[in-house]
Structure formats: C-alpha cells, structure tokens
Amino acid sequence: MTDLSRNAFDTLLTEAKAVYDATPALQNFAAWPTDLEFAPHAPQHIPALRQIMMWDNDHPLHTATQAIVPYGHWIQTYTEDDVGYGFLQDYGYIELYGPTGHFTSHQGRAYIAYWGKGLYYPWHHHEAEELYAVISGSGYFEAEGQDPKTLTSGDCQFHKSNQPHALTMKDSAILTLILWRGAGMTGLPKMGSNG
Ligand SMILES: [Fe+2]
C-alpha cells in the first residue's frame, strides 16, 4: 500500500462525504460514522474496471472512484448461475466503509457500486435497510409496492428491510453510493423476490 493509494482513498472518502453533506436523504438515513479508520486491503480486480475507467463523467465522486480502481478490493457477490456471464463482466462494487470496508466502521456500511448499460439486476432482497444515491449515469429502479422510476445523479431510492427490488440500466451505466443500516447490516443480498 503506497502513499499514492492512501491519498486516493482519502479523496474518495472526502468526495463521498461531500455527496452525503449535499443530500438530505442520506443524512436522514444514517449518521456519518465517527469511527472510520483506514484499513489496508489487497487489491482485487474485476472485468468491469476497464469500463469504469473508460466512462467519462465529471462528478467528483465518479473521478475519485476511477482513481482508486487499481487499488480497490472489488467484489462480486453473485455467481454466473445467479446472474449470467455477461452480468459478471460489467458489475462490481467496493465496500467504502463498514465492518470489512476500505475504512473500518462498526456504525454503518457504505458501498460504491457499478452496473453497466444494458444489465438487468434481477429482483433481490436483504434484511438491512438501504438507500441508493445515484452518483453518475442512470437506472430504472423497481421496488415491490412502489411505482418504478428512472433515477439520475443526485436522486435517491430507499428500500425497506427485505423489500424486493430490481434495477435495469436502460440508458446508461450507473455508479451509486449505497448506505445500509439496521439489522442484517453484515449480511449479503439474496436473489429472488420472497423474503
Ligand atoms: Fe439492495
């Protein structure tokens, strides 16, 4: 872990906090953690990094995410059986902060997640409550009991505990900041619409 990468992660956290400070829905969802500590992780790469690097967008959190691409511990929690081969070529996320994040916190959990244009993220659910904030691009958000809607940069979408939801990247790829809170915060999403 070089100073260069540490600086890039510090900038990433600063820009995520700037989005948080500019977005009342995020502030109302959860407090910004006060126990954040940088935690070195071995880089882990995924195919989508090439597309993330090629995607020009001026949002400061978008460019800060691109800057940590080589150092990020990029995660995919689905298998080819779950979502198909193509999905795994164009999706992935990092845990920005949380129990196993690039910054350790026991107060909350935040991800930066990417899905490529044309992907359909099928119906899934999880115990933790969730708030998506779109950084760049757009997505068509569906959630059980709500009208579907297309969200773009600055828009937010809340999911209740175990509320099934799905996401389609119709017009663009999407980059999102996602916060989790409450019971199940250390769990993972599960496919299927039944809790
Ligand atoms: Fe979710």
GROMACS .gro file of N, CA, C and O and ligand atoms in nm, residues 121 124-126 130 132 159 165 180 189, ligand 1:
model
   41
  121TYR      N    1  -3.044  -0.616  -1.319
  121TYR     CA    2  -3.013  -0.671  -1.186
  121TYR      C    3  -3.144  -0.727  -1.132
  121TYR      O    4  -3.233  -0.650  -1.096
  124HIS      N    5  -3.418  -0.891  -0.590
  124HIS     CA    6  -3.340  -0.943  -0.478
  124HIS      C    7  -3.385  -0.869  -0.352
  124HIS      O    8  -3.461  -0.772  -0.359
  125HIS      N    9  -3.334  -0.913  -0.240
  125HIS     CA   10  -3.374  -0.852  -0.113
  125HIS      C   11  -3.265  -0.879  -0.009
  125HIS      O   12  -3.178  -0.963  -0.030
  126HIS      N   13  -3.274  -0.806   0.100
  126HIS     CA   14  -3.180  -0.825   0.210
  126HIS      C   15  -3.241  -0.764   0.335
  126HIS      O   16  -3.329  -0.677   0.327
  130GLU      N   17  -3.179   0.010   0.314
  130GLU     CA   18  -3.082   0.052   0.213
  130GLU      C   19  -3.123   0.185   0.152
  130GLU      O   20  -3.241   0.210   0.128
  132TYR      N   21  -3.001   0.404  -0.187
  132TYR     CA   22  -2.917   0.428  -0.305
  132TYR      C   23  -2.911   0.578  -0.330
  132TYR      O   24  -3.015   0.644  -0.328
  159HIS      N   25  -3.494   0.138   0.025
  159HIS     CA   26  -3.554   0.004   0.031
  159HIS      C   27  -3.567  -0.038   0.177
  159HIS      O   28  -3.470  -0.035   0.252
  165HIS      N   29  -3.643  -0.571  -0.470
  165HIS     CA   30  -3.618  -0.463  -0.564
  165HIS      C   31  -3.532  -0.513  -0.679
  165HIS      O   32  -3.464  -0.616  -0.668
  180TRP      N   33  -2.621   0.116   0.401
  180TRP     CA   34  -2.702   0.016   0.470
  180TRP      C   35  -2.710   0.052   0.618
  180TRP      O   36  -2.615   0.110   0.673
  189PRO      N   37  -2.700  -0.943  -0.014
  189PRO     CA   38  -2.825  -0.955  -0.088
  189PRO      C   39  -2.850  -1.100  -0.133
  189PRO      O   40  -2.757  -1.175  -0.157
  196FE      FE   41  -3.039  -0.380  -0.243
   0.00000   0.00000   0.00000
